[in-house]
XYZ file of C-alpha atoms in Angstrom:
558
model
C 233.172 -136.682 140.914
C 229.313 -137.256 140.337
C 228.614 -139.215 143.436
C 231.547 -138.406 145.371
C 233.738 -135.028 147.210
C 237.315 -135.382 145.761
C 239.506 -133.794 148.209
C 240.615 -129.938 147.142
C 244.078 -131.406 146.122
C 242.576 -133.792 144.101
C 240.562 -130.677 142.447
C 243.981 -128.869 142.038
C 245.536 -131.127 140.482
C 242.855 -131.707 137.773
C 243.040 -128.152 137.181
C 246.444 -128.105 136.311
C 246.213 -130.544 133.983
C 243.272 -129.083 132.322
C 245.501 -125.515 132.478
C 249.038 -127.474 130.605
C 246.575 -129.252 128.231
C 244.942 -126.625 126.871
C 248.436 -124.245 126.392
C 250.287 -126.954 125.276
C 252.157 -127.541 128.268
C 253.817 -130.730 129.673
C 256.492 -131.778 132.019
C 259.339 -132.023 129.186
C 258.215 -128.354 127.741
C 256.755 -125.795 129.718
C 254.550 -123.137 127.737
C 253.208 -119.781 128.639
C 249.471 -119.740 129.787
C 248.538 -116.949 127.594
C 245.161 -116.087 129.172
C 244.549 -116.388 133.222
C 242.922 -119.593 134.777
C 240.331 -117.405 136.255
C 239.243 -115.842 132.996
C 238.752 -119.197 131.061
C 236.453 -120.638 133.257
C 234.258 -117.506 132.886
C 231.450 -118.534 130.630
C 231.952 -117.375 127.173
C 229.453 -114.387 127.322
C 231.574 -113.040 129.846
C 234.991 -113.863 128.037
C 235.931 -117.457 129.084
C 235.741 -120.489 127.187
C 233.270 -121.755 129.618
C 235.859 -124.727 131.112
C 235.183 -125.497 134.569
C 237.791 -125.384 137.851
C 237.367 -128.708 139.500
C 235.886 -127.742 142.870
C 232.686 -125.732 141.989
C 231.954 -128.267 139.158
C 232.367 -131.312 142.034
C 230.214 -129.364 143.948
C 227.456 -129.187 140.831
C 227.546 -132.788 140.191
C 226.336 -133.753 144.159
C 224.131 -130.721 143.752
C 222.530 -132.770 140.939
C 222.500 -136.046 143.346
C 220.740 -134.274 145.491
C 218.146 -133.825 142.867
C 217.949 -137.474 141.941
C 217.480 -138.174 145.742
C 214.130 -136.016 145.600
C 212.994 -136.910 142.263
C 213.660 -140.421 142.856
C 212.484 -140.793 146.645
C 210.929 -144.398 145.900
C 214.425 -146.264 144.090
C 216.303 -148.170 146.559
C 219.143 -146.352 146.557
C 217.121 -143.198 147.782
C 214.906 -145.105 150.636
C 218.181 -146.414 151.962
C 220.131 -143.327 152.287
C 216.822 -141.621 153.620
C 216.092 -143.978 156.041
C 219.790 -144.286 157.877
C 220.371 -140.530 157.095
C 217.503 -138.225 156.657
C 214.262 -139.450 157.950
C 212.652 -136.181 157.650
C 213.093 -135.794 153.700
C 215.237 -135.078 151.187
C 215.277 -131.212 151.707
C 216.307 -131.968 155.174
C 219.775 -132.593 155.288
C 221.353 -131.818 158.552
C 222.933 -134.474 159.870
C 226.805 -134.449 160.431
C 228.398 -137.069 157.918
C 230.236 -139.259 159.899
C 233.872 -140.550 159.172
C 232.391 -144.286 159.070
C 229.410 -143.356 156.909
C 228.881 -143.592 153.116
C 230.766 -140.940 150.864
C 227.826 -140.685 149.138
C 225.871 -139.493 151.719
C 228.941 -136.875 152.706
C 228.770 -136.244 149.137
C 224.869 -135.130 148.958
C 225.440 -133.318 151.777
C 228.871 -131.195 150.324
C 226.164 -130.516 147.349
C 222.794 -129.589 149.640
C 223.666 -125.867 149.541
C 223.850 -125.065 146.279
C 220.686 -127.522 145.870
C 218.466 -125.759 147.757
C 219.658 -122.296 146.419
C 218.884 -123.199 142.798
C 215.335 -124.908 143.695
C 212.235 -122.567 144.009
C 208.134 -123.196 143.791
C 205.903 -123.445 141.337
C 202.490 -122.034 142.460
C 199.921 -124.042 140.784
C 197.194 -124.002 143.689
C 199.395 -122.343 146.233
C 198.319 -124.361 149.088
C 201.687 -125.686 150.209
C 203.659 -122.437 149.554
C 204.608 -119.818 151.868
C 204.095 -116.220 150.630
C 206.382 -114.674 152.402
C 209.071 -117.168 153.815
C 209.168 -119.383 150.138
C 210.914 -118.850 146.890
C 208.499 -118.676 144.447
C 208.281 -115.649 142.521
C 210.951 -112.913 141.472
C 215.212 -113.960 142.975
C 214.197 -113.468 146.472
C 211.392 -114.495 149.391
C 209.002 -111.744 149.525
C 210.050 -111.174 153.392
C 213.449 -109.782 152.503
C 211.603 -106.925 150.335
C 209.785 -105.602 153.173
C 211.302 -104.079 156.334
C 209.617 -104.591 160.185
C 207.425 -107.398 161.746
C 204.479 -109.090 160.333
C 200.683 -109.147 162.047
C 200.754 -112.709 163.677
C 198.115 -113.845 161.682
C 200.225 -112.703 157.790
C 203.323 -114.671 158.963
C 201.761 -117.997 158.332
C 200.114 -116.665 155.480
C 200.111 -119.399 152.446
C 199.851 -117.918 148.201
C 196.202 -119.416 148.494
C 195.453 -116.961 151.200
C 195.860 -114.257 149.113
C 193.983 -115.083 146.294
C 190.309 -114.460 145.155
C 188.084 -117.439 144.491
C 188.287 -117.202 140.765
C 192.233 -116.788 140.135
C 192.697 -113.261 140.979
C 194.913 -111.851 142.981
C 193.508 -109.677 146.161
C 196.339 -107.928 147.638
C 193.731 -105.908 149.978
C 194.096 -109.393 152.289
C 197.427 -108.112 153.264
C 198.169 -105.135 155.955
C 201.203 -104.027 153.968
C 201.634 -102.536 150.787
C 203.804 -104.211 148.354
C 206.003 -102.320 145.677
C 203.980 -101.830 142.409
C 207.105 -103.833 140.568
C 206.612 -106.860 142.910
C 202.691 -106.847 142.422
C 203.424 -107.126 139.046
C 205.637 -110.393 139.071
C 202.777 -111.606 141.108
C 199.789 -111.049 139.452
C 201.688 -112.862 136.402
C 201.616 -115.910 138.302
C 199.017 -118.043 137.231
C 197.026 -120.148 139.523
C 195.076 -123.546 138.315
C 191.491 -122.575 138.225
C 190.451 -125.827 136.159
C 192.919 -128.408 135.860
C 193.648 -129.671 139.581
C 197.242 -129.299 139.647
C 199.590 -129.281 143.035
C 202.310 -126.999 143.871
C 205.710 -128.468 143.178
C 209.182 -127.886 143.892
C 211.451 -126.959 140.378
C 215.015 -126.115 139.508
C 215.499 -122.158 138.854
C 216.019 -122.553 134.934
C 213.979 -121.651 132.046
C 212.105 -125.254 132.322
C 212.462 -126.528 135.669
C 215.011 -129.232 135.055
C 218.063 -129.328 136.856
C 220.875 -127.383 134.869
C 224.273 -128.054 135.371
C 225.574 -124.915 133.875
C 223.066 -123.075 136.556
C 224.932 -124.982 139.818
C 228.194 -124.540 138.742
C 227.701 -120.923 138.877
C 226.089 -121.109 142.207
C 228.740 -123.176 143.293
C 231.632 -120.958 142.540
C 232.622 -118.618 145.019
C 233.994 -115.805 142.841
C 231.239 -113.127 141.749
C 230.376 -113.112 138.413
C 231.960 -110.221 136.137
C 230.372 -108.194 134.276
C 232.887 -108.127 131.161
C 231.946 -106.475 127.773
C 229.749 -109.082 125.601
C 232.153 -111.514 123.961
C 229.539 -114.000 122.623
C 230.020 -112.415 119.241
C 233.855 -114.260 119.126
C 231.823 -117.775 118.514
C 229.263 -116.681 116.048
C 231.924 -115.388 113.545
C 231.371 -117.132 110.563
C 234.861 -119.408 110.104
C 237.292 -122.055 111.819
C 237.018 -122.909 115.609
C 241.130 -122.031 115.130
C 240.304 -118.587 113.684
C 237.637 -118.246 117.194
C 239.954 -119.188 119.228
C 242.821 -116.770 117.743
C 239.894 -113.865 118.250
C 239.228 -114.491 121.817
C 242.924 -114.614 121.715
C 242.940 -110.867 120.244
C 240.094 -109.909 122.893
C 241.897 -110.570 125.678
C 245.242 -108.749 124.134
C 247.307 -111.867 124.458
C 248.489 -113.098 121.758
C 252.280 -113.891 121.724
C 252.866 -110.839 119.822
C 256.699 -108.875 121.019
C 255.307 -106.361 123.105
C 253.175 -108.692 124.862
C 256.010 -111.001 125.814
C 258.585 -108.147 126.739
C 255.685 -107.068 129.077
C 255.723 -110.445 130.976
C 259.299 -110.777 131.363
C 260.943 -111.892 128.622
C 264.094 -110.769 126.946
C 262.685 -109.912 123.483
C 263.309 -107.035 121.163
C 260.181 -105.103 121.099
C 259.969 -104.374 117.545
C 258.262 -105.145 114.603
C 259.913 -108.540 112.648
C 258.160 -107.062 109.735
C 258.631 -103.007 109.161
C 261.449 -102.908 111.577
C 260.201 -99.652 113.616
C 257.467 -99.222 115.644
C 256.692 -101.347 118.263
C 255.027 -104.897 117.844
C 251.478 -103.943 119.431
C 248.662 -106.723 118.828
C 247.224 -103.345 116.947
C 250.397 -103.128 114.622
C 250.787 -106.446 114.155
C 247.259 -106.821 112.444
C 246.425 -103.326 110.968
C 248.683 -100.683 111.679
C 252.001 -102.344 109.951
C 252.884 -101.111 106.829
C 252.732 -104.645 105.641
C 249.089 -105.385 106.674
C 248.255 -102.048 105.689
C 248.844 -102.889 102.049
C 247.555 -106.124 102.774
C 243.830 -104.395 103.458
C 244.346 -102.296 101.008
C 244.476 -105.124 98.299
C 241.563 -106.345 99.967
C 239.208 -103.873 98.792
C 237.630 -103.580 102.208
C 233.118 -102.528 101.928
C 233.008 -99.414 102.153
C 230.284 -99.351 105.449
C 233.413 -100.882 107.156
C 236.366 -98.842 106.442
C 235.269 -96.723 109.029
C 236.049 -99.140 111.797
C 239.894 -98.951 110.356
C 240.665 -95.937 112.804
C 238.839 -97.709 116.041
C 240.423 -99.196 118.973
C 241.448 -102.682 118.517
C 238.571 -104.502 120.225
C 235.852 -102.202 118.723
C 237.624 -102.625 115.582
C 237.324 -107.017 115.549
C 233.744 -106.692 117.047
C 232.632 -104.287 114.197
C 233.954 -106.357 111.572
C 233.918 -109.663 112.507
C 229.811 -108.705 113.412
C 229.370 -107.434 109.943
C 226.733 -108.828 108.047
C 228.228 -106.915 104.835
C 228.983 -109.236 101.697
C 232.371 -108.881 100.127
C 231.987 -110.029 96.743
C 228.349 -111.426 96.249
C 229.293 -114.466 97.279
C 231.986 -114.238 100.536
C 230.350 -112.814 104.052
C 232.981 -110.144 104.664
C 233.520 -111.130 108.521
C 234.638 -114.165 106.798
C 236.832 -112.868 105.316
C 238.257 -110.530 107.459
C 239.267 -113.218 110.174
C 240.590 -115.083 107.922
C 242.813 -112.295 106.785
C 243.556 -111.518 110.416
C 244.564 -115.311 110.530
C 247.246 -114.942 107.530
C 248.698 -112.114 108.700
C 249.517 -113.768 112.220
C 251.188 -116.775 110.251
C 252.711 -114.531 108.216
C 254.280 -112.809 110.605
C 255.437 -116.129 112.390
C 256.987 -117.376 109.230
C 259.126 -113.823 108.981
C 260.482 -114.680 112.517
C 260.424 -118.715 112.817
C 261.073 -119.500 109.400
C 263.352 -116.298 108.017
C 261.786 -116.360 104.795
C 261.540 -112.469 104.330
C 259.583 -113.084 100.778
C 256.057 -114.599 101.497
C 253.333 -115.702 98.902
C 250.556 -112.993 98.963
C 248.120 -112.782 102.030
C 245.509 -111.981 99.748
C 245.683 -114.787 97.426
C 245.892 -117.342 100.617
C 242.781 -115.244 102.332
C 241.050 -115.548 99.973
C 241.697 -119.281 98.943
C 241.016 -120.045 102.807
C 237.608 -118.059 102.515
C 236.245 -119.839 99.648
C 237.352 -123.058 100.599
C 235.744 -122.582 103.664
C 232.571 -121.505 102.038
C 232.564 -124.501 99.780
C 232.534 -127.036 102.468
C 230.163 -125.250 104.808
C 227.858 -123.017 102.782
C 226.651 -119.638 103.069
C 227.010 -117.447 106.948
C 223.304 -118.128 108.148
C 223.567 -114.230 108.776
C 223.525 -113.709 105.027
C 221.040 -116.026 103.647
C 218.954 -114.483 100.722
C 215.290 -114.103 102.276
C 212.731 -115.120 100.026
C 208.844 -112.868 100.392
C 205.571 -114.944 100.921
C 202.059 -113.891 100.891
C 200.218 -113.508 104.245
C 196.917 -112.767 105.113
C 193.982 -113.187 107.446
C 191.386 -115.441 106.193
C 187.584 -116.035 107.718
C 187.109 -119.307 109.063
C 184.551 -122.109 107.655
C 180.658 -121.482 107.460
C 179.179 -122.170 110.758
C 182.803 -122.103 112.163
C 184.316 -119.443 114.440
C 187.701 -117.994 114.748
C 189.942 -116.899 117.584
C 193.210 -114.972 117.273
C 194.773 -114.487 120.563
C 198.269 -112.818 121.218
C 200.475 -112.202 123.805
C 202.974 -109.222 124.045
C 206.243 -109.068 126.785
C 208.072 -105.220 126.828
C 211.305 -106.666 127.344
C 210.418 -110.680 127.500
C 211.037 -110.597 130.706
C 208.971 -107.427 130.741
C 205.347 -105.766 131.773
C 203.029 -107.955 129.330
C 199.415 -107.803 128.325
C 197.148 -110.370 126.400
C 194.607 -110.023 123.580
C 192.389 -111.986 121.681
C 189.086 -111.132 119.000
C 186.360 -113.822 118.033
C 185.091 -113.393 114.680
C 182.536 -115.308 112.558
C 182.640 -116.716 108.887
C 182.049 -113.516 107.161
C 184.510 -111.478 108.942
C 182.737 -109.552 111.918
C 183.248 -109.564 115.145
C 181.440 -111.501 118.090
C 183.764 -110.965 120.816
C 187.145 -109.898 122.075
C 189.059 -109.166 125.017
C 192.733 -107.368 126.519
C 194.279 -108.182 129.648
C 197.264 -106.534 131.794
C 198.887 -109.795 133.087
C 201.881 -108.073 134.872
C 205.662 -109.104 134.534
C 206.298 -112.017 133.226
C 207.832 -113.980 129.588
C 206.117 -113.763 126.290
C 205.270 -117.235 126.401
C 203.290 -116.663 129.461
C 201.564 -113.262 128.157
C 200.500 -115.885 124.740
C 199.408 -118.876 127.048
C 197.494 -116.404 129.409
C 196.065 -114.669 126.226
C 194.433 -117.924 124.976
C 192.927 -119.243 128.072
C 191.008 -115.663 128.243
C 189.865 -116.652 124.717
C 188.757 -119.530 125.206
C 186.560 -118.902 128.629
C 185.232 -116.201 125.847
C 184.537 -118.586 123.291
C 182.645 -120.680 125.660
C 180.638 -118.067 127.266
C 179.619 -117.206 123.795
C 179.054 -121.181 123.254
C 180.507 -121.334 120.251
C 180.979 -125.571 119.263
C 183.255 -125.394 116.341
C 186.279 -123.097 116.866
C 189.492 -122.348 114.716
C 192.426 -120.943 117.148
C 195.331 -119.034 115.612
C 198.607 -117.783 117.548
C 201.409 -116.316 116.023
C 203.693 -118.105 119.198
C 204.744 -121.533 117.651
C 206.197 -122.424 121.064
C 202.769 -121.553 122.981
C 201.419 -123.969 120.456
C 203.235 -127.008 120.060
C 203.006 -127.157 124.242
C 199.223 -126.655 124.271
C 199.191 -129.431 121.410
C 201.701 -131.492 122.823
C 200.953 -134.809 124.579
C 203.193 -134.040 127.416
C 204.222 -130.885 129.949
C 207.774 -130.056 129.130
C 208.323 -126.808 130.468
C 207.053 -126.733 134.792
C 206.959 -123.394 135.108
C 204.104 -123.733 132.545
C 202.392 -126.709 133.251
C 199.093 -124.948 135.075
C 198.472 -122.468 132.454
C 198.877 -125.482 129.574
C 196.581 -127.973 132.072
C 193.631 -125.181 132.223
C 193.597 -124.478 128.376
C 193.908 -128.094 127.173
C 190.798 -128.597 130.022
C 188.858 -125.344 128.019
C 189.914 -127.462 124.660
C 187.925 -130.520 125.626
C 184.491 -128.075 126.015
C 184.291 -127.345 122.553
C 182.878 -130.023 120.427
C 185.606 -129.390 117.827
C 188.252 -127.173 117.623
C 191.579 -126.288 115.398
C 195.202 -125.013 117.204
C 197.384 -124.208 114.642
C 200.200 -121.346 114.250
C 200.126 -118.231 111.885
C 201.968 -115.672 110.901
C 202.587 -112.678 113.131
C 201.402 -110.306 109.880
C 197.759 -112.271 110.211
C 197.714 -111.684 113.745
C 196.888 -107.774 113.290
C 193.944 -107.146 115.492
C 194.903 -109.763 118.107
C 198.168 -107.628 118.309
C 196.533 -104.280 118.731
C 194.743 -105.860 121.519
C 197.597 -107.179 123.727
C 199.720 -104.372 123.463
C 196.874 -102.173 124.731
C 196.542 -104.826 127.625
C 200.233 -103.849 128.940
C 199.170 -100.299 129.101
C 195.805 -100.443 130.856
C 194.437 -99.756 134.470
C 192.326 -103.092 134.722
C 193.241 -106.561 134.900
C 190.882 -107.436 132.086
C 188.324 -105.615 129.975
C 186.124 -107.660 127.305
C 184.569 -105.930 124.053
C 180.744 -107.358 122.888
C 181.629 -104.617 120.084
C 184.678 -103.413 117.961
C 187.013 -100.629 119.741
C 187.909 -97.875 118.034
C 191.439 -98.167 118.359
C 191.431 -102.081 115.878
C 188.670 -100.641 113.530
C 191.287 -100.063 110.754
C 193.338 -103.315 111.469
C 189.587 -105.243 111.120
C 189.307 -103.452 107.573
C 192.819 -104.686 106.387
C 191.895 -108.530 107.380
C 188.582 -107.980 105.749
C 190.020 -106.630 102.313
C 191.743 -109.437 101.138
C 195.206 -107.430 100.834
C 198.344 -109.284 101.091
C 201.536 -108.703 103.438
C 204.543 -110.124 102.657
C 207.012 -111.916 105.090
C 210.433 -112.741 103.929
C 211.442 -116.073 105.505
């Protein structure tokens, strides 16, 4: 499957295994699929289990061989294959397999689609990228957001073309006007002013790696639903069983009577339990005047009984999202699945096992939930936060100190950057805000300390202390290697600016000692220039520059 297109029978038949397996199904006993194939290989945010169908997921493996074939152009394997098949490259791929030639190479070239729709460029001098006819900033090439032809001379434009000699973006070069939203995403690109850095080709995910998960979706040829979040099913603080039984209850198909008499079978509708209504998934867990008494006994908090007149899904998400505790100890959406849990095996020991006269729900709930709690601890969502002290403090004599900070309205969002020098008694040398455009929080902090330290060296400062309140921006600037692609310009040009100082400190603080720094960025999302730079104090951080300078504490709970 990895190297290799299995033939769509093949793929149907490992689907149908995967479908009997996971309903219990064989050839001696047939079950009912509960749950539609279609909705299980959804991903789980949209209401699947996130299993894949065969096909798509065949297709995502060779998508990822044709990865390895550019990534690894000098192994053997690669020169061979691009020698007989593709002496152009590995992006050109357009050669018919033949029936004599290697299923690998028919395999890479099943897979080049969906390659070459998850791959896009990173701009780090923008000499090799086209602006308008390359993928390399927003989903789409910029030529499909404008309508009409291009000037002769703009078609062949490269991302260099359009920018100013000292990183900044001059959109005046071009004869049409872009939207305002799209000059945005591009003037948050950032191009290597410093470090000498070449564009590069990167997979469309959050680091530039391939992602499996990313070409399956591309692969499948069904469109993507836009369900009602479901991702709160596997954050529910109990069993995988108990999950499963909820996504169970959030698709409405659990075996319950009225469920089966709906698909066919020749049940009697009613409730096994009270004997009169109607056994609705609804009834069967709440509305029954045996789980009624049941919840009753349960002494339910009183922020949730509320949610005891709500449809049924509105009714599991409210509760089993809680963050309530039931007894001091117990989270109550602990508790409560578990006590949805013993009331579906109670009611299957009524009808499987005719024992009319079960032991108490609540006692077994409640063993279940502290048994559970014993052997994994307390729900992460109610952990007891403990308060520390947190302030601002002056760096060393002769020292300086730089607080940058980046802000994101929305992360993806409109984002600005900020930063303030200050000596060792406290008052200010220098500081700066910048509107960066629309781009992550990550970026806006990265962007945000480069502009600080060009600052710092204008100023020529020597010693410097550096303090972000992004622990990620951090550990990537301090980090020996470039893990993340999409970042790897703005990370070469500030650990380049690092090496001017004669010594320097990076370390991560607090966001509550980041005060002034903050002020500054979220000014730089608002403002009409790309950057403005302060030689003295605005008015608008004058009583944020007090509070660091008073020795006052904030507290953080952590």
């Amino acid at each position: 499957m990895q190297s290799t297109a299995l033939p769509s029978s093949t793929c149907s038949e490992l689907d149908r295994l995967n479908r009997n397996f996971l309903w219990g199904s064989s050839s001696e006993k047939k079950k009912m699929h509960m749950v539609g194939w279609n909705k299980v290989c959804r991903p789980r945010n949209e209401g699947g289990l996130g299993l894949y169908t065969a096909k798509p997921r065949n297709i995502a493996l060779l998508a990822k061989l044709n990865w390895r074939l550019f990534h690894e152009k000098d192994s053997l394997w690669a020169k061979t294959l691009l020698a007989k098949y593709c002496p152009h490259g590995p992006l050109d791929i357009s050669a018919r397999p033949k029936k004599s030639g290697s299923c690998i190479w028919r395999g890479l070239k099943m897979g080049n689609d969906v390659f070459k729709q998850g791959i896009r460029w990173v701009v780090n001098n923008g000499q090799q990228v086209s602006f308008w006819h390359d993928k390399w900033v927003g989903n789409s090439l910029l030529r499909d957001v404008i309508q009409g032809p291009l000037p002769p001379g703009e078609n062949s434009f490269r991302v260099s073309d359009v920018i100013e000699g000292s990183g900044f973006w001059d959109f005046s070069r071009l004869s049409i006007t872009l939207p305002s939203t799209t000059q945005d995403y591009i003037r948050a690109v950032h191009v290597c002013t410093i470090s000498l850095q070449q564009d590069q080709l990167a997979w469309e995910s959050s680091d530039g790696e391939f992602c499996l998960e990313k070409a399956y979706l591309l692969a499948c040829t069904s469109p993507t639903i836009n369900s009602s979040p479901s991702a709160w099913i596997w954050k529910v603080f109990t069993s995988p069983r108990i999950c499963f039984f909820l996504w169970q209850c959030y698709h409405l198909s659990v075996p319950v009577r009225d469920t089966l008499a709906s698909r066919g079978l020749n049940v009697p509708p009613y409730c096994p339990r009270c004997l009169v209504a109607n056994e609705t998934l609804i009834h069967m867990l709440r509305d029954c005047p045996d789980s009624i008494s049941f919840w009753q006994a349960l002494n339910i908090p009183v922020a949730c009984k509320q949610s005891f007149s709500f449809p049924v899904s509105d009714w599991l998400h409210f509760n089993c999202t809680s963050t309530r505790s039931f007894d001091g100890t117990l989270s109550w959406q602990s508790v409560f699945a578990f006590g949805l849990w013993n009331l579906w095996l109670r009611r299957n020991q009524v009808i499987f096992n005719d024992r009319p006269c079960l032991p108490d729900p609540f006692t077994s709930t409640m063993s279940y939930a502290y048994e559970f709690f014993c052997l994994l601890g307390k729900c992460p969502k109610c952990r007891n936060l403990s308060p520390i002290p947190v302030k601002w403090t002056p760096p060393s004599m002769g020292w300086a100190k730089l607080n940058t900070d980046g802000s994101s309205m929305g992360n993806l969002g409109i984002a600005g950057g900020g930063g303030v020098i200050r000596d060792s008694f406290g008052v200010w040398v220098g500081g700066f805000s910048r509107a960066i455009g629309h781009t992550t929080s990550v970026q806006a902090e990265l962007r945000a300390l480069k502009d600080g330290l060009n600052l710092a060296i204008d100023l020529e400062i020597p010693y410097l202390d550096i303090e972000m309140d992004s622990l990620v921006a951090v550990n990537l600037v301090n980090s020996t290697v470039i893990t993340n692609v999409f970042l790897s310009s703005i990370v070469g040009d500030c650990r380049c600016l690092l090496e001017k100082f004669e010594r320097f400190t990076l370390k991560h603080i607090y966001r509550e000692a980041n005060g002034v720094a903050d002020i500054l960025a979220k000014a730089g999302c608002d403002q009409q220039v790309d950057f403005l730079c302060f030689s003295l104090a605005p008015a608008h951080v004058l009583a944020a520059l007090d509070f660091d300078n008073s020795n006052v504490l904030r507290f953080r709970l952590i």
